[in-house]
Coordinates of C-alpha atoms in Angstrom, one line a residue:
Chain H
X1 CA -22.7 16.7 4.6
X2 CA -21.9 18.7 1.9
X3 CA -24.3 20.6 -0.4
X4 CA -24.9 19.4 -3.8
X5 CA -27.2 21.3 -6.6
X6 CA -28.7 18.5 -7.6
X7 CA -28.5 14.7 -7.0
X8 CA -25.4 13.0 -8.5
X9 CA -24.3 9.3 -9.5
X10 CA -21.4 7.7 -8.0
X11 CA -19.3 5.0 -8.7
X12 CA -17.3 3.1 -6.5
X13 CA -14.8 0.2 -6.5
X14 CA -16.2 -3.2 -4.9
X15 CA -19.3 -5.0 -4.3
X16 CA -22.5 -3.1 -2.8
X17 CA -21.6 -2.5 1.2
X18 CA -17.7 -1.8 0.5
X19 CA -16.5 1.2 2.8
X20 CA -16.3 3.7 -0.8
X21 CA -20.4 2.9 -0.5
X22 CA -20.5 4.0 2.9
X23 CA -18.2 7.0 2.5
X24 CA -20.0 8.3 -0.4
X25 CA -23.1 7.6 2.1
X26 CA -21.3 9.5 4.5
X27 CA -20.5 12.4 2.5
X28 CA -23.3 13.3 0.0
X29 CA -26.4 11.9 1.9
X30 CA -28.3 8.3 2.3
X31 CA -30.5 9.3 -1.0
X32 CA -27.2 9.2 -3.1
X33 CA -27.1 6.9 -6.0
X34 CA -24.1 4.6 -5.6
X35 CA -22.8 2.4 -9.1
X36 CA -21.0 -1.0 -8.2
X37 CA -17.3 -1.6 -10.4
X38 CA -15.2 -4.0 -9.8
X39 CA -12.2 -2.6 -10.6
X40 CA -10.5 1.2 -9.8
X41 CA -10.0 1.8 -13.2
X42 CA -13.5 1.0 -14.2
X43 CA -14.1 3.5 -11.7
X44 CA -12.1 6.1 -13.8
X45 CA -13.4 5.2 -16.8
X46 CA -17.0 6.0 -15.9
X47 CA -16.3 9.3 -14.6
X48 CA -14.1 10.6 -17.4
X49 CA -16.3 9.2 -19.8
X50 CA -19.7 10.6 -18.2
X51 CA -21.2 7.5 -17.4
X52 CA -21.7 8.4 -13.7
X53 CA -20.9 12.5 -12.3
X54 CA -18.4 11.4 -9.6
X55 CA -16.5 8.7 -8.2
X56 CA -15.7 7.7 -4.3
X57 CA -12.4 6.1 -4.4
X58 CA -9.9 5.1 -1.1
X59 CA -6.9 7.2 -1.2
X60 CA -4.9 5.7 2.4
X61 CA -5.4 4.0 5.4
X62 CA -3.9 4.6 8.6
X63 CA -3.0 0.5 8.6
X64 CA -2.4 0.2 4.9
X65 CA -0.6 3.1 3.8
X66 CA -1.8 4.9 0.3
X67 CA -3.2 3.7 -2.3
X68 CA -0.6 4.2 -5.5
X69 CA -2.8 2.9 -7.7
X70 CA -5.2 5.6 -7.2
X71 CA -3.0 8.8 -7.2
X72 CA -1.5 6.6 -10.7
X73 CA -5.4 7.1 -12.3
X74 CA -5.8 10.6 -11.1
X75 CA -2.4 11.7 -12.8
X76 CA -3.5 9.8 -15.9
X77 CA -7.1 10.8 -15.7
X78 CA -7.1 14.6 -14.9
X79 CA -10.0 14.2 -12.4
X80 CA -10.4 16.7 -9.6
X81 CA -10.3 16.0 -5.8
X82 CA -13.5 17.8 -4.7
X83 CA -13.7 16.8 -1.3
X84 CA -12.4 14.2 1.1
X85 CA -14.0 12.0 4.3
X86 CA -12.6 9.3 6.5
X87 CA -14.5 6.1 7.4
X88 CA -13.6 4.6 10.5
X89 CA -13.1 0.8 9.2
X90 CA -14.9 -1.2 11.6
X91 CA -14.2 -5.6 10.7
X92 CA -16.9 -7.8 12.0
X93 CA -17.2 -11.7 11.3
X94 CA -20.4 -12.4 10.0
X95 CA -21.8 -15.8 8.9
X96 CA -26.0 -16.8 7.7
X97 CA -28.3 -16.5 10.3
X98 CA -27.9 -20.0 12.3
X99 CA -24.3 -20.8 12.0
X100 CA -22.5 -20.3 15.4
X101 CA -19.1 -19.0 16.0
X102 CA -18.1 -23.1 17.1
X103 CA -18.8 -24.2 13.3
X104 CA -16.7 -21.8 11.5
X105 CA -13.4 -23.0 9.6
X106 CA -12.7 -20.3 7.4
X107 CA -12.9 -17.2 7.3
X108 CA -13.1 -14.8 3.8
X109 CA -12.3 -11.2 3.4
X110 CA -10.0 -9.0 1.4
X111 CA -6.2 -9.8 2.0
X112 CA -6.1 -6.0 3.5
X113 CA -9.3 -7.1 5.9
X114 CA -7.8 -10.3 7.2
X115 CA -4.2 -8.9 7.3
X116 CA -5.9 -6.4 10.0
X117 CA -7.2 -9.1 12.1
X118 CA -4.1 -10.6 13.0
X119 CA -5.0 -10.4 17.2
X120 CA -8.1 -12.5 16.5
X121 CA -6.5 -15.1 14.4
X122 CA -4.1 -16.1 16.7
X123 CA -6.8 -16.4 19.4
X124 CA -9.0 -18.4 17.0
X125 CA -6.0 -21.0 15.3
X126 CA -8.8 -23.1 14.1
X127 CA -9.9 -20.5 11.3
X128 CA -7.9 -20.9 7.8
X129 CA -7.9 -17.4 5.9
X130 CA -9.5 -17.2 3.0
X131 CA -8.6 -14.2 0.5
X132 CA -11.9 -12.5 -1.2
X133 CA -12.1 -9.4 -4.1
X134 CA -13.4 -7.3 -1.3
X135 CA -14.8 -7.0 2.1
X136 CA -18.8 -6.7 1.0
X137 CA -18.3 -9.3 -1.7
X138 CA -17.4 -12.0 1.0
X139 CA -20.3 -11.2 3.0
X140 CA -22.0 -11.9 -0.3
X141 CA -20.3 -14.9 -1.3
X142 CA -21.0 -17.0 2.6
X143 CA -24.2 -16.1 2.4
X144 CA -25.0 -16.9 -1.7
X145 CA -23.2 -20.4 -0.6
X146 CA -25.3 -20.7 2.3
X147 CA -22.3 -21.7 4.1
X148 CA -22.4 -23.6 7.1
X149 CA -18.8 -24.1 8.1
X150 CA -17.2 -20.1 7.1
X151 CA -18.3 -16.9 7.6
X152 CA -16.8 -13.6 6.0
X153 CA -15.2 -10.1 7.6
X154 CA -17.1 -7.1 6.9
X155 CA -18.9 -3.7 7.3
X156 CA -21.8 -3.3 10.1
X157 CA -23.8 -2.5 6.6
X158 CA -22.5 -5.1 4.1
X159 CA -23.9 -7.6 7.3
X160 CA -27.3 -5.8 6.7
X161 CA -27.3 -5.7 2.9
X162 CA -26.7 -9.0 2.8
X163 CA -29.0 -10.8 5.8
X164 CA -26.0 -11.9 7.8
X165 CA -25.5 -12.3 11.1
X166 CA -22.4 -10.3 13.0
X167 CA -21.1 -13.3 15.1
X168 CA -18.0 -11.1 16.5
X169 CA -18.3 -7.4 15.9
X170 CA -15.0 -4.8 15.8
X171 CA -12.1 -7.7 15.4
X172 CA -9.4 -5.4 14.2
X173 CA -6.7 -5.4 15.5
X174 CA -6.3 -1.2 15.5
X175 CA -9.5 0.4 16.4
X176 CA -7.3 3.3 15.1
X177 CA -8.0 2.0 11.6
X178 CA -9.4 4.7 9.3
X179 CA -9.6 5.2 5.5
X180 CA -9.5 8.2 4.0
X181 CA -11.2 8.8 0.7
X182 CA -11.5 11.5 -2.3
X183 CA -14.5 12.3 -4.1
X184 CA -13.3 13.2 -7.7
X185 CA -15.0 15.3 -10.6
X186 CA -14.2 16.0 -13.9
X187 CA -12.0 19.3 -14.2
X188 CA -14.9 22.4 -13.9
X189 CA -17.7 20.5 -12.7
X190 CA -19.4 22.4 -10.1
X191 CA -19.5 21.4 -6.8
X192 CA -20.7 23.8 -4.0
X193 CA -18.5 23.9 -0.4
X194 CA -20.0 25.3 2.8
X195 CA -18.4 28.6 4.0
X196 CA -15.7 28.8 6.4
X197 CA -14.3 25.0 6.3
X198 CA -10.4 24.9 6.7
X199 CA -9.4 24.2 3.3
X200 CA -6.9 21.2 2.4
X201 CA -4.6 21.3 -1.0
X202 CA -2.9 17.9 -2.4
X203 CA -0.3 18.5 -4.7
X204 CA 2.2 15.7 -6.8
X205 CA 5.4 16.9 -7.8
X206 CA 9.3 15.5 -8.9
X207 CA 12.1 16.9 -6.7
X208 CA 15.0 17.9 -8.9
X209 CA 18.2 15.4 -8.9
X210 CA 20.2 17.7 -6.3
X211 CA 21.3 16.6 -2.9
X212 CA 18.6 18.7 -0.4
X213 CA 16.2 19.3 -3.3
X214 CA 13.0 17.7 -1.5
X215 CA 14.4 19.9 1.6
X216 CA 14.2 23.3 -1.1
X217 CA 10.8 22.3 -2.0
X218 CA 9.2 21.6 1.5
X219 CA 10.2 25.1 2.3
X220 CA 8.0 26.4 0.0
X221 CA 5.7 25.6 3.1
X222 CA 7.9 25.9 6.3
X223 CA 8.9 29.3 5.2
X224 CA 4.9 30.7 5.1
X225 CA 4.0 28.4 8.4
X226 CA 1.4 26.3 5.6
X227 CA 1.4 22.7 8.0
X228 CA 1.8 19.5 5.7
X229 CA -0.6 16.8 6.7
X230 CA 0.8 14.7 4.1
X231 CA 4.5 14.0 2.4
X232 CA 5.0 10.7 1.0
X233 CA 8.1 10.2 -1.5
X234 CA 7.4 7.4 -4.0
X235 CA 10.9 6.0 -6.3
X236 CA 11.1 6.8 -9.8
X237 CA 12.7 3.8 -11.2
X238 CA 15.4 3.7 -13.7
X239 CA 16.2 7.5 -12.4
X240 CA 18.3 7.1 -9.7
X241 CA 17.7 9.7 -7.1
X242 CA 14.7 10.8 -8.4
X243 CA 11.5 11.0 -6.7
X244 CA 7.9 11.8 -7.0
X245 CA 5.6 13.2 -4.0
X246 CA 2.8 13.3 -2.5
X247 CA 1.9 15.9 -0.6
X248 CA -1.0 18.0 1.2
X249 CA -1.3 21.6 2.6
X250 CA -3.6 23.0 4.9
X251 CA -4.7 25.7 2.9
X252 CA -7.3 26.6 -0.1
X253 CA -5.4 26.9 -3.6
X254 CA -6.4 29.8 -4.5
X255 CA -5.9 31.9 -1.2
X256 CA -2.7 34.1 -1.8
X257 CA 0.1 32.4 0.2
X258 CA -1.0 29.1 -1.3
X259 CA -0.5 30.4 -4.5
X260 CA 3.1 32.2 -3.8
X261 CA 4.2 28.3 -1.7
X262 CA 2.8 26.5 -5.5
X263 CA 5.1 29.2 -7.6
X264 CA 7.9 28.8 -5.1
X265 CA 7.6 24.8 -5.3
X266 CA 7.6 25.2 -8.6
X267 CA 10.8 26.7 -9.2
X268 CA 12.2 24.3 -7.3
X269 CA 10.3 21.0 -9.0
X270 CA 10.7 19.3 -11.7
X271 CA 7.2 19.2 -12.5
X272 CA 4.4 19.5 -10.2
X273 CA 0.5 19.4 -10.3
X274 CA -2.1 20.7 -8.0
X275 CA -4.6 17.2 -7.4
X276 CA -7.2 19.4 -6.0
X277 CA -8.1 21.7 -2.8
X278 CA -11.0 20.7 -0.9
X279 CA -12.9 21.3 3.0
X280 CA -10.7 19.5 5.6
X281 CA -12.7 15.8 6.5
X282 CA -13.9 16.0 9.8
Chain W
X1 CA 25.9 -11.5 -3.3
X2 CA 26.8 -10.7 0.4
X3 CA 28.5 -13.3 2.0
X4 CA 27.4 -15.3 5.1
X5 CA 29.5 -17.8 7.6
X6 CA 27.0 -21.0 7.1
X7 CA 24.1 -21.8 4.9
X8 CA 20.7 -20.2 6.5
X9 CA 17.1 -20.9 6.3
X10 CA 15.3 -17.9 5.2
X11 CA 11.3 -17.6 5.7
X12 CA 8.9 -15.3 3.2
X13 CA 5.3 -15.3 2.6
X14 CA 3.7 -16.8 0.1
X15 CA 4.0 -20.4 -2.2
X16 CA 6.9 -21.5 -3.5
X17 CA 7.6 -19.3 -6.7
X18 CA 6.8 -16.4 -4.9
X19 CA 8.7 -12.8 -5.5
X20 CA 10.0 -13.0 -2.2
X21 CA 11.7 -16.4 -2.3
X22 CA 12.9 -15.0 -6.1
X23 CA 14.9 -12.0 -3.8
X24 CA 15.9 -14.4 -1.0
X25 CA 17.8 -16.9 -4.0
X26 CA 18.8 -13.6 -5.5
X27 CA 20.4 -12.1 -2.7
X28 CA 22.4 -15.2 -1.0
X29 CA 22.4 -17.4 -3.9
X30 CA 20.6 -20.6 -5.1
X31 CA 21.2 -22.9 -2.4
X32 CA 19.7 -21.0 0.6
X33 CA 17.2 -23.0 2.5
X34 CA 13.5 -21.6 2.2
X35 CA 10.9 -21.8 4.2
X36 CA 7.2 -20.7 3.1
X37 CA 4.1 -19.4 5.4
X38 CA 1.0 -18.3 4.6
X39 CA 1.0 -15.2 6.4
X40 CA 3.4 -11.9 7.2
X41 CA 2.9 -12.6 10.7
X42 CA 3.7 -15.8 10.9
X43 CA 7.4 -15.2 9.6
X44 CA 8.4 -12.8 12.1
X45 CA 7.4 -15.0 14.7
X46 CA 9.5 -17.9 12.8
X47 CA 12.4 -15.6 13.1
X48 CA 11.5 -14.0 16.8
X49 CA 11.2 -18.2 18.2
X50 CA 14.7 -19.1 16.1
X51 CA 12.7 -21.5 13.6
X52 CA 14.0 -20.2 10.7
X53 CA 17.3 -17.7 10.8
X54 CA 16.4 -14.7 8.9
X55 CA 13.1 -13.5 6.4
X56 CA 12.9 -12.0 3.4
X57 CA 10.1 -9.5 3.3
X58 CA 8.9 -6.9 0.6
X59 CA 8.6 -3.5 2.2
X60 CA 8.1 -1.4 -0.8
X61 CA 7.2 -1.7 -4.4
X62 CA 7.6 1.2 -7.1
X63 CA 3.8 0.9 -7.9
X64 CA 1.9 -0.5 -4.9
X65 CA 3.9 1.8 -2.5
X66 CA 5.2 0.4 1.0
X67 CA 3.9 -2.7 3.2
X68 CA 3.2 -0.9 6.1
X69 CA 2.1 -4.1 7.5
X70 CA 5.6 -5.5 7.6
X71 CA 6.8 -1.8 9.4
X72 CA 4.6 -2.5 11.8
X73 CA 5.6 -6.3 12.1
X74 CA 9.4 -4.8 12.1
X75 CA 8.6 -2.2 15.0
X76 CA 6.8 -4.7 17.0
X77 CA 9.0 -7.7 16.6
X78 CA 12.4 -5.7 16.5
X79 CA 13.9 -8.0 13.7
X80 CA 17.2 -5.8 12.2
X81 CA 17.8 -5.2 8.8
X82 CA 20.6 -6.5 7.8
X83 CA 20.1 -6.2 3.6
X84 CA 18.1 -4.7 1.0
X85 CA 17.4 -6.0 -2.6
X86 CA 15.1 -5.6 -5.6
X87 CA 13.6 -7.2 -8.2
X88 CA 11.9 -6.3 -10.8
X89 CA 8.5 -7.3 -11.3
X90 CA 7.7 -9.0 -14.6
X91 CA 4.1 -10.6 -14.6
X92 CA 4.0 -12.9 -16.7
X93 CA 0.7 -15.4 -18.4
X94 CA 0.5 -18.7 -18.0
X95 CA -1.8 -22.0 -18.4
X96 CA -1.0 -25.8 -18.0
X97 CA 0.5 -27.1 -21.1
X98 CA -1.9 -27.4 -24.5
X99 CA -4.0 -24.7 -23.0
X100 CA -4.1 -21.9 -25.6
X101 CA -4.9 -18.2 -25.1
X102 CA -7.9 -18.5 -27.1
X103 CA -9.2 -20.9 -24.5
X104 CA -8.6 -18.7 -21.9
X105 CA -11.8 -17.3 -19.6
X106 CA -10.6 -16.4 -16.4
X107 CA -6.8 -15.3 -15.1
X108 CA -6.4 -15.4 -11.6
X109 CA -3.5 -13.8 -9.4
X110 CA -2.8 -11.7 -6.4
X111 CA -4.9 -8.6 -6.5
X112 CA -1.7 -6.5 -6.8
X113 CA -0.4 -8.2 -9.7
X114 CA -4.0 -7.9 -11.5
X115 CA -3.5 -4.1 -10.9
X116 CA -0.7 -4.0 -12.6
X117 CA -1.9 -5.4 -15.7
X118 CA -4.7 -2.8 -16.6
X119 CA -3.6 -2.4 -20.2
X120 CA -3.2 -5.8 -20.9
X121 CA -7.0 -6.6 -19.5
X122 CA -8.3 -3.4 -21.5
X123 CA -7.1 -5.2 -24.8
X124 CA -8.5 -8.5 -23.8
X125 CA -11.8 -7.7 -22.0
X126 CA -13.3 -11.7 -22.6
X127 CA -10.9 -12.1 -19.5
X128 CA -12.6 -11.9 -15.8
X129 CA -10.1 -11.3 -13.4
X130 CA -9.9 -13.3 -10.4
X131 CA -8.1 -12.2 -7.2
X132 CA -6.5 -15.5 -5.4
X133 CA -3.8 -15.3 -2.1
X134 CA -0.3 -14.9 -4.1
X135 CA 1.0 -14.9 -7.8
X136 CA 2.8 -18.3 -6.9
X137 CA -0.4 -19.8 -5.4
X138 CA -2.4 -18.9 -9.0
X139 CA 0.2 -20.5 -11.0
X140 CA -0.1 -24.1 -8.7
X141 CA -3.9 -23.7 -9.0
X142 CA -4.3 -23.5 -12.5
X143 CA -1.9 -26.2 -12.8
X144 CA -3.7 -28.6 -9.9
X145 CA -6.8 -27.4 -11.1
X146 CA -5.8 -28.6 -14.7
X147 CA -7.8 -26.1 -15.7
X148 CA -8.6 -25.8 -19.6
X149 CA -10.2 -22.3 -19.3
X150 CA -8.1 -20.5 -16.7
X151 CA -4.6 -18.5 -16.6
X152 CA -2.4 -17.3 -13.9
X153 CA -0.4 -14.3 -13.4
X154 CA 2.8 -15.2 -11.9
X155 CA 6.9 -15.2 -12.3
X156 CA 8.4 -17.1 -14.8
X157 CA 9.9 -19.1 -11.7
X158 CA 6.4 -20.1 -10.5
X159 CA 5.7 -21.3 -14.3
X160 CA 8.8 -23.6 -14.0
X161 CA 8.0 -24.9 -10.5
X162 CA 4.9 -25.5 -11.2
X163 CA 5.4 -26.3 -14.8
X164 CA 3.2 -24.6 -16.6
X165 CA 3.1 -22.7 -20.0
X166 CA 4.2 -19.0 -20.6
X167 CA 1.4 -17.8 -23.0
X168 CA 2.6 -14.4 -22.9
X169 CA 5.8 -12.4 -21.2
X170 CA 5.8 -9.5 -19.1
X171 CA 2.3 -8.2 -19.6
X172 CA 2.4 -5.8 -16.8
X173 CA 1.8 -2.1 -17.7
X174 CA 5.1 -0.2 -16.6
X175 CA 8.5 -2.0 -16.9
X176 CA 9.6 0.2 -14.1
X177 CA 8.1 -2.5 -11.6
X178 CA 10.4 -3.0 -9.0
X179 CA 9.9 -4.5 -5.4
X180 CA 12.5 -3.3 -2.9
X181 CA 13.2 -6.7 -0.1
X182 CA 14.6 -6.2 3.6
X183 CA 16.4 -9.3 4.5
X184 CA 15.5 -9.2 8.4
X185 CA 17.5 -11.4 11.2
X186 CA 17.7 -11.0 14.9
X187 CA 19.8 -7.9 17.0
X188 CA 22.7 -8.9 17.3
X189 CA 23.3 -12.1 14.7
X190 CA 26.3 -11.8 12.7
X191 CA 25.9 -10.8 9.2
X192 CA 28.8 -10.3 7.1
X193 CA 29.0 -7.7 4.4
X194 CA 31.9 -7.2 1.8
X195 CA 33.8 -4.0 2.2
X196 CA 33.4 -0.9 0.0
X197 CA 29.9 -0.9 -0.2
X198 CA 27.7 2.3 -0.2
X199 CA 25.3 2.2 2.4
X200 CA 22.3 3.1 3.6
X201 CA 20.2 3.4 7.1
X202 CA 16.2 3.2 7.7
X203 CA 15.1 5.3 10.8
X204 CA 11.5 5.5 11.5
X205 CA 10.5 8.6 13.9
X206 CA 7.3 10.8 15.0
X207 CA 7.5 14.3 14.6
X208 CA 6.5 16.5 17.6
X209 CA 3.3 18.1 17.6
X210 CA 4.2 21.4 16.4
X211 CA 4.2 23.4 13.0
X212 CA 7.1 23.1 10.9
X213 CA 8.3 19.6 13.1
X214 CA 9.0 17.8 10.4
X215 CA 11.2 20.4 8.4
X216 CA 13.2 20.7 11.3
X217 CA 14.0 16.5 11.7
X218 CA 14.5 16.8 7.8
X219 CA 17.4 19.3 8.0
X220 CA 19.6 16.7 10.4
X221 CA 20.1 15.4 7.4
X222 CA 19.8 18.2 4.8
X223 CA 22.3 20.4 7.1
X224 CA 25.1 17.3 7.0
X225 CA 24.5 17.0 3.2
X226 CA 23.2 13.2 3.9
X227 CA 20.4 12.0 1.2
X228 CA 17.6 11.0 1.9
X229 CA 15.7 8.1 -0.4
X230 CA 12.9 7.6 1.3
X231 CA 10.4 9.9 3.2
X232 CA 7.0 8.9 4.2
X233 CA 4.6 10.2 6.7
X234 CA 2.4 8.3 8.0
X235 CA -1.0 9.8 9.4
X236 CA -1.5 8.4 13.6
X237 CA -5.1 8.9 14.0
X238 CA -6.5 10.2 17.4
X239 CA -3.7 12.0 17.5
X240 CA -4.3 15.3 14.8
X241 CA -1.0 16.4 13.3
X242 CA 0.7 14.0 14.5
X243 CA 2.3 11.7 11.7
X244 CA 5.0 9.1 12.2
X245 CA 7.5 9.2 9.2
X246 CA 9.7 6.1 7.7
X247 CA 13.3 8.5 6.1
X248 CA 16.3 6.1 4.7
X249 CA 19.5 7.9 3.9
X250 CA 23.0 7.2 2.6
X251 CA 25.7 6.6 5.5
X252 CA 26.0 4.3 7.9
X253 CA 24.4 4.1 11.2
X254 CA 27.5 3.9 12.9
X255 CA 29.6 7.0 11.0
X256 CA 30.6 9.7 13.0
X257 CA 28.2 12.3 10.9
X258 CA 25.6 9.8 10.7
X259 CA 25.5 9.6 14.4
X260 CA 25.5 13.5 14.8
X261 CA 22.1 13.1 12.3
X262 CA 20.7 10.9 14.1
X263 CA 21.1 12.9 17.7
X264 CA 19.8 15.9 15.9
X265 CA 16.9 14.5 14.6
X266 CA 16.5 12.6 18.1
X267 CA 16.6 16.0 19.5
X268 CA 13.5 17.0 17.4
X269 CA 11.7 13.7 17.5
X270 CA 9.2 12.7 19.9
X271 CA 10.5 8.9 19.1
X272 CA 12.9 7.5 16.6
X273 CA 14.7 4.0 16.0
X274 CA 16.9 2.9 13.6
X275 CA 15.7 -0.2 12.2
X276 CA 19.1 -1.3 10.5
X277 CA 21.8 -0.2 8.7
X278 CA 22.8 -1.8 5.1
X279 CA 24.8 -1.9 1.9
X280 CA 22.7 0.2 -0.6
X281 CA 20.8 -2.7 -3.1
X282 CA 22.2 -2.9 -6.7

C-alpha cells in the first residue's frame, strides 16, 4: 500500500464493485472513499475540476489490449500517473440467492466480460449473452430484477455488495487475465512513494515521417540498457506513416540517464510527453 | 476491389448494418453473400467448419486500438489473411420516422460508439447513454421498439436497413475514425489479387527474455530498410518481461529481403508466425 498524507476521494468509472473500485481498494487502503461515474470522461472531469483528489482508471489488459480512450483523456486532461496496480480479473456467474445453475438462460455482463468467457459458453449452449454497461452493474441489475431465469458475471466483491450468490466462480477463459490501472492526479499534487521501489516512466510521443524513425527513437533506450515494458504504436490517420506511441521505461524521470534517454527521444520525436513516473505495481 | 473466381459467403459479427458487413460489401463488392453471428467466436469456427468461406473481422480501429480478441481467435484458429480494408467511422443519430430530437431521452449504441461521441453528449447532457450489443442492433431496436423517446447510434446503412431517420450526421468527436478489417479465409484457399499492388505482411512474435530483445527483432527490419506500420507489445503475464508483439511491414512475405527479415528476426524470437501477407488497404 502506498502512503498517503491524508485520506483522498476517488473516482472511478462503473457501478460500485467494478475492478477500478477494487484496485483503488487495493492500492490506497479499504478506508478509501471511492465516487461511482458512469462514464471515463466523467471520471476526468471530476479530477481536473476538483470534485474528487484522484481518479482510478483501467489503462490495459493482458486479454483486451489498452485502453485508447484513456491515454486520449490523459493527453487532453494533463493529469499525472502517480502510481500503477494490477488486478487479477477474476469472472464469476452469480445469480439471487435460490436460483440454481439449471434455471439460468441468460447471462449479463460487460461485452469485454462475456467475450472472456468464451470456454464456458460453449460448454453451457443453453445461455444467450446478454451485453451490460459494466461487470458490477449486472450483478446489480439480476439482482434489482429479482431474476429467476439469468444471472450476471462478476467480481468476488460486486457478488458481496450486491447479496448474490457465486453459482460458478473463476469462468474465464485465461486465468492469466490481469488489468492494469493508473491512479492519476492533478499536475503537482503531492503524493508520497515509499523508498527504494523500482521506478516505472510512461511516455507518448510521434515518431518523425522517416523510414527507421521509431527504430532512432527506441534507441534512446537500448543504447543506456533502460528495458521497455511497454511499446504500443497507434495510426495517426490522414498522415500516412505517421504514428503515435505508447511507451514505458523502467526507470524514475528524474534519475540522470532517464533524463539524457527523454532529451535523446526528443531529438528524434516529433513531439513527445512524459505521462508520469511512478513505483513498479507489484 | 480485389477480384475473386466465384461469389463467396463472408461471415462478421454483429446485425445486419454492422461496420463489418459495410467493409465486407466494400471490399468485394455489393453482391457478396453475408452471413451474421452474434459472436467473434462463432465466425472463426463458421470459417474453421467451411460454413461460410471467408470473415470479415475488425482488428484495429484509430481510436479504440486493436481487437486483441480477434488475434487471439487468428492465432488459435490459424485463418490467413488474405486482405485488409478500412472504413471510416461516421456515427451517425437516428430515430424511427416522426421522432424528433427534442423528443429524444435516451440514445443507445455499442459502448465503443458511445465513446466516441463524448462531445456531442457534453452539448446535449438531457441524453442518458445506453450501451446495447452492436451499432446495427441499436438502430433495429429503436426501430422494433417503435420507440418515441429513444435514438440509436449507428451507420447510415443500419438507418436504411432498418429504415429509420438520420436526426443528425457524423456526430462522433474526431473525423479521423477509421477501422482497419482483415478479410480472413482458410491456408491454402485461393485468393486472387490484381498485380502491382503495394503490400504488406502481419507477423506476430515473442521477444526473448533478455534486455534490449526487442530492439534487436526490430532492426530485421530497420537494417533492410523495410517499414514497419504497426508495432505492439503485448504484456504475457506470469511470465515478467516477456511481451509478445503484433509488427506489420511493407513487402511481401514471400520477397527475397522479406524472407531474409523474417529469418533474422526468427533468429531473435522465441516464436514468430506470419499471419498473412496482403495488398496494402487504400
Amino acid at each position: 500500500m502506498i502512503m498517503i498524507k491524508q485520506p483522498k476521494t476517488i473516482a472511478f468509472q462503473g457501478e460500485p464493485g467494478a475492478f477500478s473500485e477494487l484496485a483503488a481498494r487495493k492500492l490506497l487502503g479499504e478506508s478509501v472513499k471511492t465516487v461511482a461515474f458512469s462514464w471515463f470522461d466523467k471520471v476526468f472531469q471530476a479530477v481536473m475540476s476538483g470534485k474528487v483528489d484522484a481518479a482510478m482508471v483501467p489503462i490495459e489488459n493482458t486479454l483486451h489490449g489498452s485502453v485508447h480512450e484513456n491515454y486520449d483523456h490523459l493527453l487532453k486532461n494533463e493529469l499525472e500517473i502517480v502510481a500503477e496496480t494490477q488486478i487479477r480479473i477474476v469472472h464469476n456467474l452469480m445469480a439471487p440467492p435460490g436460483v440454481s445453475f439449471k434455471q439460468i438462460k441468460r447471462v449479463y455482463s460487460h461485452p469485454v466480460a462475456l467475450s472472456q468467457c468464451l470456454d464456458f459458453f460453449a460448454a453451457n449452449p443453453q445461455f444467450q449473452r446478454e451485453t451490460f454497461y459494466d461487470t458490477a452493474g449486472s450483478a446489480k441489475k439480476v439482482m434489482q430484477d429479482n431474476a429467476t431465469d439469468a444471472a450476471a458475471i462478476a467480481s468476488e466483491y460486486a457478488a458481496q455488495l450486491y447479496g448474490a450468490k457465486i453459482l460458478k466462480r473463476a469462468i474465464e477463459d485465461d486465468k492469466a487475465n490481469f488489468t492494469r490501472f493508473f491512479l492519476l492526479y492533478r499536475p503537482k499534487a503531492k503524493f508520497h512513494h515509499p523508498e527504494g521501489d523500482q521506478w516505472k516512466t510512461s511516455v507518448v510521443f510521434a515518431a518523425k515521417n522517416q523510414p527507421g524513425a521509431l527504430y532512432r527513437a527506441m534507441s534512446a533506450f537500448s543504447l543506456r540498457d533502460l528495458n521497455l515494458t511497454k511499446i504500443e504504436s497507434r495510426p495517426l490517420r490522414g498522415k500516412p506513416f505517421e504514428y503515435m506511441f505508447y511507451l514505458d521505461f523502467l526507470g524514475k524521470a528524474s534519475d540522470p540517464v532517464s533524463q539524457r534517454a527523454l532529451a535523446h527521444l526528443a531529438e528524434f520525436a516529433d513531439f513527445s510527453r512524459v505521462l508520469g513516473t511512478y513505483p513498479r505495481g507489484r
